[in-house]
Short mmCIF file of N, CA and C in Angstrom, two decimals:
data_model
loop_
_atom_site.label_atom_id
_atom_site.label_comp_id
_atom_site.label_asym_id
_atom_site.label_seq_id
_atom_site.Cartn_x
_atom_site.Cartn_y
_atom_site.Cartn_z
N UNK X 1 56.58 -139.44 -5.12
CA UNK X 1 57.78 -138.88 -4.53
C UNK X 1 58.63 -138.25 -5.65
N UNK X 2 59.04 -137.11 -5.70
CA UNK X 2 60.09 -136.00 -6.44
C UNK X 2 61.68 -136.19 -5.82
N UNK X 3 62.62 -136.53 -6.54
CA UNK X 3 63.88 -136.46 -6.10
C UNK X 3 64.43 -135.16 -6.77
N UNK X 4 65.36 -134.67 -6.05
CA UNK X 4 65.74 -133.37 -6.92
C UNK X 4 67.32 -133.07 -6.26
N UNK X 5 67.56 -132.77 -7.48
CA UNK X 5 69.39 -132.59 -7.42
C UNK X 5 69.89 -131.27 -7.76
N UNK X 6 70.55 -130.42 -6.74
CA UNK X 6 70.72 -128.97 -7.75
C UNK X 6 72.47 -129.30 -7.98
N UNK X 7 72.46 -128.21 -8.15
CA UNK X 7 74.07 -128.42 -9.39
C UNK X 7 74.65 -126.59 -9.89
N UNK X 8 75.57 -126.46 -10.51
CA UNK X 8 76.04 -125.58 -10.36
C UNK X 8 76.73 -123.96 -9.74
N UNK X 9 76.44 -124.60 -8.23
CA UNK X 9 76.89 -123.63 -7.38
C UNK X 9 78.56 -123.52 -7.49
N UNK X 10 79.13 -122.19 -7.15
CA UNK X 10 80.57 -122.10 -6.46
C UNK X 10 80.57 -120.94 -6.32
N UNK X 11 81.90 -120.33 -6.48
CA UNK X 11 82.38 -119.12 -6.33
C UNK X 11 82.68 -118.32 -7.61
N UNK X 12 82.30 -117.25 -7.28
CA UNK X 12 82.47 -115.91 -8.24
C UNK X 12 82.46 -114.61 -7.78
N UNK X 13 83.22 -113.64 -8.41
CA UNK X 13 83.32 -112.49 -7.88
C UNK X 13 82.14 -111.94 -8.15
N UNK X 14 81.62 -110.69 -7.12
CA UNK X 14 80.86 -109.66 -7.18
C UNK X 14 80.62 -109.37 -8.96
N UNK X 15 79.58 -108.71 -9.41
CA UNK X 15 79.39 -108.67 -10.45
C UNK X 15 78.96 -109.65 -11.57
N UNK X 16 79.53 -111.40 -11.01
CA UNK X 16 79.57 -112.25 -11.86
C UNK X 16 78.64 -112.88 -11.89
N UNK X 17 78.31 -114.16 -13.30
CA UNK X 17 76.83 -115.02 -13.07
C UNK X 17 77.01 -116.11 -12.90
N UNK X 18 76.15 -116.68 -12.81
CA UNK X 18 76.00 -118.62 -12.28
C UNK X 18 74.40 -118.89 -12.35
N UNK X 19 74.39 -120.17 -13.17
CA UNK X 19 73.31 -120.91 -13.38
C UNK X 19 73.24 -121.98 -12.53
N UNK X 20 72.23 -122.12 -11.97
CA UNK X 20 72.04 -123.14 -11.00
C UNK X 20 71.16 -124.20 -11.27
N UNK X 21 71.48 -125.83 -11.41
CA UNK X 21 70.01 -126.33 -12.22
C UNK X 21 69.86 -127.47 -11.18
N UNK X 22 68.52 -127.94 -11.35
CA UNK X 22 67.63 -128.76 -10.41
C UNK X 22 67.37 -129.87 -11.49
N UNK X 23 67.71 -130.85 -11.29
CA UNK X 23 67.63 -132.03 -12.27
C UNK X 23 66.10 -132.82 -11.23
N UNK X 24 64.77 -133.04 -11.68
CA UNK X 24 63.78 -133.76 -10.95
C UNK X 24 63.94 -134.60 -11.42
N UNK X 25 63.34 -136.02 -10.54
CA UNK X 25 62.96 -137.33 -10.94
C UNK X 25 62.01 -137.81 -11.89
N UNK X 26 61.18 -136.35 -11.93
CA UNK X 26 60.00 -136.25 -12.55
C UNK X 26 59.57 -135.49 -13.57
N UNK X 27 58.93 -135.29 -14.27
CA UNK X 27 58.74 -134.00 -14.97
C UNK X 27 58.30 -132.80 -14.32
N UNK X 28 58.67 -131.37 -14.65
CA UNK X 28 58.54 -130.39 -13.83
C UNK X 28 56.81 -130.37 -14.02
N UNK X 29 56.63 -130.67 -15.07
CA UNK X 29 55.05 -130.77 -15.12
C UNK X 29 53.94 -131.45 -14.25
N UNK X 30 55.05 -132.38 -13.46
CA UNK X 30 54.33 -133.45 -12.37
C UNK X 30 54.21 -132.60 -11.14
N UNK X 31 54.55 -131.17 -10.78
CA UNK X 31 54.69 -130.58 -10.04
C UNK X 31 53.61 -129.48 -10.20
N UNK X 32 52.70 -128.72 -9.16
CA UNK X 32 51.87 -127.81 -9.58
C UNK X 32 53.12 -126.22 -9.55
N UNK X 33 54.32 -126.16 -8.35
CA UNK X 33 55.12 -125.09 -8.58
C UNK X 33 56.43 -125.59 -8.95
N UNK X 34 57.44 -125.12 -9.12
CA UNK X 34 58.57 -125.52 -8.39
C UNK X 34 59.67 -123.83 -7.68
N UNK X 35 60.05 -124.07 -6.71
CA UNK X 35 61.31 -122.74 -6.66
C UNK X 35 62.19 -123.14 -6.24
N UNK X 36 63.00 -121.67 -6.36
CA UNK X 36 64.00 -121.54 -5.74
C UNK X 36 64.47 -121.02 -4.34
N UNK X 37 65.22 -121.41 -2.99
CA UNK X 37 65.33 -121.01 -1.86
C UNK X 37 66.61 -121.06 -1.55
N UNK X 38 67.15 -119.83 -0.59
CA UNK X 38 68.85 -119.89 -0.14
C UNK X 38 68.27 -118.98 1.30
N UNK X 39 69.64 -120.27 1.87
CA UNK X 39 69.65 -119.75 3.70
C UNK X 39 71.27 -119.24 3.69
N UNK X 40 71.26 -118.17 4.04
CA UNK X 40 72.69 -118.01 4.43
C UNK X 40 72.86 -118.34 5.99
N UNK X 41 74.06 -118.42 6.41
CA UNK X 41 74.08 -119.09 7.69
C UNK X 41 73.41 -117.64 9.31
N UNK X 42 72.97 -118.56 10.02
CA UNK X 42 72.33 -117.98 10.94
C UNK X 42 71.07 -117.17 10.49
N UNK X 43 70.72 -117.18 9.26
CA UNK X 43 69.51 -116.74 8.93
C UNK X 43 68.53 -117.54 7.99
N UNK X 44 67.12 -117.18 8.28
CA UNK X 44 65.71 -118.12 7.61
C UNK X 44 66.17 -118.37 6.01
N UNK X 45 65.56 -119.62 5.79
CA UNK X 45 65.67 -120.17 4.73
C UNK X 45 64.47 -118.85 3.83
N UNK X 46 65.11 -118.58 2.77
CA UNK X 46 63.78 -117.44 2.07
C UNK X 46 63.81 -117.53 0.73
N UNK X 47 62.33 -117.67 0.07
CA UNK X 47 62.13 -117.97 -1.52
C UNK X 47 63.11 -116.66 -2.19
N UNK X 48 63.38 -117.37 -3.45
CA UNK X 48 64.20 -116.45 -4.04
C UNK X 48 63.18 -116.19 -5.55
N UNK X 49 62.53 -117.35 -6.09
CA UNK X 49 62.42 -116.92 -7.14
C UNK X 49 61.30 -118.48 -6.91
N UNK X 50 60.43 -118.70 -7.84
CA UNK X 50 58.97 -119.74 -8.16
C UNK X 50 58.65 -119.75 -9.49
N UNK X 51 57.99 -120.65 -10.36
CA UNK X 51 57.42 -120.42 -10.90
C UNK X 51 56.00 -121.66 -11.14
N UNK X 52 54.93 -121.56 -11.81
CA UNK X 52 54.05 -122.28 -11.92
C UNK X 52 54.02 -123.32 -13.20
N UNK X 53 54.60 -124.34 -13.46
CA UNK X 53 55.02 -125.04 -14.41
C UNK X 53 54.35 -125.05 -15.60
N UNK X 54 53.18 -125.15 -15.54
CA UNK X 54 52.29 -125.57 -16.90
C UNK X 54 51.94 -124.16 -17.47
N UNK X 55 51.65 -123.00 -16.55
CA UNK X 55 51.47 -121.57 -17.29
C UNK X 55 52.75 -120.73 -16.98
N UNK X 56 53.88 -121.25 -16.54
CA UNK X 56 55.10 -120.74 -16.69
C UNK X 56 54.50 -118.93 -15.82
N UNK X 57 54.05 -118.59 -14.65
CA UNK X 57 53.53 -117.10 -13.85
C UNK X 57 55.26 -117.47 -13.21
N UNK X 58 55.68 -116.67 -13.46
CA UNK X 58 56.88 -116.46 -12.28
C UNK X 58 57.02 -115.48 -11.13
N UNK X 59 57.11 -115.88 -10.02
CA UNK X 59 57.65 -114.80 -9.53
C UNK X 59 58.70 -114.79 -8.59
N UNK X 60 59.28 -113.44 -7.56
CA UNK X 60 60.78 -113.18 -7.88
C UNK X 60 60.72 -112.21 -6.29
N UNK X 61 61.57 -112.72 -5.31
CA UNK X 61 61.66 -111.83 -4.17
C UNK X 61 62.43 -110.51 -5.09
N UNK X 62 61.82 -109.55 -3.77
CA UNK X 62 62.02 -108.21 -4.62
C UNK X 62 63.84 -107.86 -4.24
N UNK X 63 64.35 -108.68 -3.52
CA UNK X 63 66.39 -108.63 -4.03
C UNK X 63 67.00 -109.35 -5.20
N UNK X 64 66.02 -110.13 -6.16
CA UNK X 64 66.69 -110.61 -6.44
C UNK X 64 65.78 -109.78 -7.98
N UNK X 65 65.00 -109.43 -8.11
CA UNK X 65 64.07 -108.95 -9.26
C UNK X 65 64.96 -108.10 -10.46
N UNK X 66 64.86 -108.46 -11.56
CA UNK X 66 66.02 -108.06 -12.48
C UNK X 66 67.15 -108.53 -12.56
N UNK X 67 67.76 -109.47 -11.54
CA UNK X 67 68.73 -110.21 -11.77
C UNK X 67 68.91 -111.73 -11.92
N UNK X 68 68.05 -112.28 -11.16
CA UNK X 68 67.81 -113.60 -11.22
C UNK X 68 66.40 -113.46 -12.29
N UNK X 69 66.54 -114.80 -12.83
CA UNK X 69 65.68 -115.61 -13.75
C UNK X 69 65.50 -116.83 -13.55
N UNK X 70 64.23 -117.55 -13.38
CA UNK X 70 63.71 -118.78 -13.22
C UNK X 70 62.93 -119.41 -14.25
N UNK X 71 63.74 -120.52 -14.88
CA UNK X 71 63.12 -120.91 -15.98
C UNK X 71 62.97 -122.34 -15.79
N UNK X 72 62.63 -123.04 -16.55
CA UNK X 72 62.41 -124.72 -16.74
C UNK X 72 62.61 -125.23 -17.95
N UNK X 73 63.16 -126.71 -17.94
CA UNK X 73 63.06 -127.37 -19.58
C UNK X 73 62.30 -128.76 -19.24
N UNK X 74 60.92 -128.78 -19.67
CA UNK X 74 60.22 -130.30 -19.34
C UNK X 74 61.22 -131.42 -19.60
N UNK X 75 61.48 -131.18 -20.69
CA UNK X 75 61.79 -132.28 -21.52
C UNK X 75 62.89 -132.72 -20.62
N UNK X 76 63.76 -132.19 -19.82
CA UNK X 76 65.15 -132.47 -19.19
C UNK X 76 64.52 -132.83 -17.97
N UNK X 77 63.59 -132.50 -17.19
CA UNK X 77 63.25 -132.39 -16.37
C UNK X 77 64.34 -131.46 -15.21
N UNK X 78 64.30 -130.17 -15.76
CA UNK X 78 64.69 -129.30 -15.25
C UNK X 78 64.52 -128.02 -14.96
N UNK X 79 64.77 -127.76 -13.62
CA UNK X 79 64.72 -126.54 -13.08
C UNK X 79 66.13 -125.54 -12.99
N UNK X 80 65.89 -124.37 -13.53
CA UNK X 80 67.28 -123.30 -13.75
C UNK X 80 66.85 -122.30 -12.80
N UNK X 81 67.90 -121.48 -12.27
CA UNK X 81 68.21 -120.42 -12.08
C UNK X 81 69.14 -119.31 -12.44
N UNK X 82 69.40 -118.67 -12.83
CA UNK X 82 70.16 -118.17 -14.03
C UNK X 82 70.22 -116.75 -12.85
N UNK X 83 71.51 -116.55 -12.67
CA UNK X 83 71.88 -115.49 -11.52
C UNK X 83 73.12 -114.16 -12.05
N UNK X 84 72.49 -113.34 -12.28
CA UNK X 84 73.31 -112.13 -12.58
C UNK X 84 73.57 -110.85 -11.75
N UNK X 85 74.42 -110.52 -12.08
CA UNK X 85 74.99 -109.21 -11.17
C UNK X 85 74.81 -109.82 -9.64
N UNK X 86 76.03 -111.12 -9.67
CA UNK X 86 75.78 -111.68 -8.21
C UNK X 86 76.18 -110.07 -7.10
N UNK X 87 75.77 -110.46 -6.08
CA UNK X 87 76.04 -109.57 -4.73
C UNK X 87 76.85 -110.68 -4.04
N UNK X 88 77.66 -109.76 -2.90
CA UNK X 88 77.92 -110.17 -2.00
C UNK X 88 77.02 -111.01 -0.94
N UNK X 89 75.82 -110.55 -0.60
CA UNK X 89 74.79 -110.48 0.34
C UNK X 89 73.67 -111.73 -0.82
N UNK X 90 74.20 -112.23 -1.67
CA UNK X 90 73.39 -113.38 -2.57
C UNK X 90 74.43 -115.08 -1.89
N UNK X 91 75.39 -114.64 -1.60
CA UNK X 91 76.39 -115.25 -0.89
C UNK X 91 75.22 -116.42 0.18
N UNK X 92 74.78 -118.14 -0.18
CA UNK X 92 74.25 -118.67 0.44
C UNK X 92 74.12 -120.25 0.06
N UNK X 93 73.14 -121.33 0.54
CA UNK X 93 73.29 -122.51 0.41
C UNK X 93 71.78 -122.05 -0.65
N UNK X 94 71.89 -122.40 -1.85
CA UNK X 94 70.43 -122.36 -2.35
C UNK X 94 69.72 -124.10 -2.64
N UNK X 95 68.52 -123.72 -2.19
CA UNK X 95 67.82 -124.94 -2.75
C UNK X 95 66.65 -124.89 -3.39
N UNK X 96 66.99 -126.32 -3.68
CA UNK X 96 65.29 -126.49 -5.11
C UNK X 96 64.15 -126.76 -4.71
N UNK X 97 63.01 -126.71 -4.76
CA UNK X 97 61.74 -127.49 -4.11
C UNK X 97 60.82 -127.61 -5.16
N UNK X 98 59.78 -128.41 -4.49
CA UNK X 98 58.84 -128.21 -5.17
C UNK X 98 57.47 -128.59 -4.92
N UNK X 99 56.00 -128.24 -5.11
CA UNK X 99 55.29 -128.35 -4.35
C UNK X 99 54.25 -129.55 -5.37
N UNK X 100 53.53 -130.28 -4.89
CA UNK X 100 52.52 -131.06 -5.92
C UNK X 100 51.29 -129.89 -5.80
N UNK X 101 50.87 -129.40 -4.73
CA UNK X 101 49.60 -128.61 -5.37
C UNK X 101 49.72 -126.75 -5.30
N UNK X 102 48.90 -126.10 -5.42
CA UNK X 102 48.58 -124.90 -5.01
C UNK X 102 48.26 -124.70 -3.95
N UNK X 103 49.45 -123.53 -3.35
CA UNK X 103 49.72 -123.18 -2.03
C UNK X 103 49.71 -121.64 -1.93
N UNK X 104 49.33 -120.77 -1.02
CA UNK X 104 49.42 -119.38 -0.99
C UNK X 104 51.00 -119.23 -0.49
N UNK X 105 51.43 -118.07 -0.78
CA UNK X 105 52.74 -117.47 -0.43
C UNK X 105 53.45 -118.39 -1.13
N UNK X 106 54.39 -118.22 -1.80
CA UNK X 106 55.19 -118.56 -2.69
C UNK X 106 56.28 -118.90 -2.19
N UNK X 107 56.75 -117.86 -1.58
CA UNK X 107 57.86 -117.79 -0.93
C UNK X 107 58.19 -118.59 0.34
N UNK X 108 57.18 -119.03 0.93
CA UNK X 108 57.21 -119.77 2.45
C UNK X 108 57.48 -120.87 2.00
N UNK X 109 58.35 -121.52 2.77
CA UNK X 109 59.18 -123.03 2.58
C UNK X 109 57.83 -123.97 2.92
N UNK X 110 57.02 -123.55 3.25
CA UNK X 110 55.62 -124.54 3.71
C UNK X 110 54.71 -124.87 2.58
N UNK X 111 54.90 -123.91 1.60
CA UNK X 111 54.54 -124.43 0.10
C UNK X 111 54.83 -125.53 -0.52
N UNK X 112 55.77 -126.08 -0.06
CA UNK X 112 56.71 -127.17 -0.52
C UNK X 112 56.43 -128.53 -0.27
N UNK X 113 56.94 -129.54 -1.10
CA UNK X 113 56.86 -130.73 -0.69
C UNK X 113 58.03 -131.25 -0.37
N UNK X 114 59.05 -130.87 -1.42
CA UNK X 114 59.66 -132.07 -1.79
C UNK X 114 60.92 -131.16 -1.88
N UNK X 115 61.99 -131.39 -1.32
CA UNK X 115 63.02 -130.72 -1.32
C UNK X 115 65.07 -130.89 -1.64
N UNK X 116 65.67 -130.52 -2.64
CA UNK X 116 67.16 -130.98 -2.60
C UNK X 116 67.90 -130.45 -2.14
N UNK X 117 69.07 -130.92 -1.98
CA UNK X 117 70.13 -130.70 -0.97
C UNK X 117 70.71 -129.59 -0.73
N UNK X 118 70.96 -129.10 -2.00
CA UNK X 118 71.24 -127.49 -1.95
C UNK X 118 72.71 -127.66 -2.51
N UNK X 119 73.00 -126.47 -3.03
CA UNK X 119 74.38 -125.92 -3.77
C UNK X 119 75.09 -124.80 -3.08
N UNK X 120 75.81 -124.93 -2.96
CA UNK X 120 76.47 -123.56 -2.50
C UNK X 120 76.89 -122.20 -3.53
N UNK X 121 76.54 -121.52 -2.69
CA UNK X 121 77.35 -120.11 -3.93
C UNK X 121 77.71 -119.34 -2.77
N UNK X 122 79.11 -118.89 -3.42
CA UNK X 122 79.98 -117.38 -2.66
C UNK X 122 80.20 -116.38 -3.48
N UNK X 123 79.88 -114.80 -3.21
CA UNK X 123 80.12 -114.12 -3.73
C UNK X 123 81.46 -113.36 -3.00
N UNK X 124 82.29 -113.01 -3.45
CA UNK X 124 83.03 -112.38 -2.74
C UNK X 124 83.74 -111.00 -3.64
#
């Protein structure tokens, strides 16, 4: 079992950044992916950003590509998201996941195992 805590959501104006981090129970290495996901309200929960822990392959829905970055620190057992040139329309509840094996689509919340609570961010 993976516990996972994200952290650094709030508010910032248009233009501005925010790092978002996923503290696991585990090492990110105990994980075959981990990502990132945000639902804004009345709409599907949708991957934002993944990556593959041990060969570090990232990849990146195409709204968020060039602005967001998805990185990891084993040693902390942590997962980042590092968010620039926020939008308005980035405005959502994001959450962390993470999957124990290899799953197709990256992006589908069905990849997943193991999931935290989520952070909020507003862009306004």
């Amino acid at each position: 079992h993976v516990q996972l805590v994200e952290s650094g959501g709030g508010s910032v104006q248009a233009g501005g950044s925010l790092r978002l981090s996923c503290a696991s129970s585990r090492s990110t290495y105990s994980s075959y992916s981990m990502g990132w996901f945000r639902q804004a309200p009345g709409k599907e929960r949708e991957g934002v950003a993944s990556i593959i822990t041990d060969i570090e392959s990232t990849y990146y829905a195409d709204s968020v590509k060039g602005r967001f970055t998805i990185s990891q620190d084993n040693a902390k057992h942590t997962l980042y998201l590092q968010m620039n040139s926020l939008k308005p329309e980035d405005t959502a509840m994001y959450y962390c996941a993470a999957a124990i094996y290899g799953r197709d689509r990256w992006w589908s919340a069905n990849a997943y195992d193991y999931w935290g609570q989520g952070t909020q961010v507003t862009v306004s």
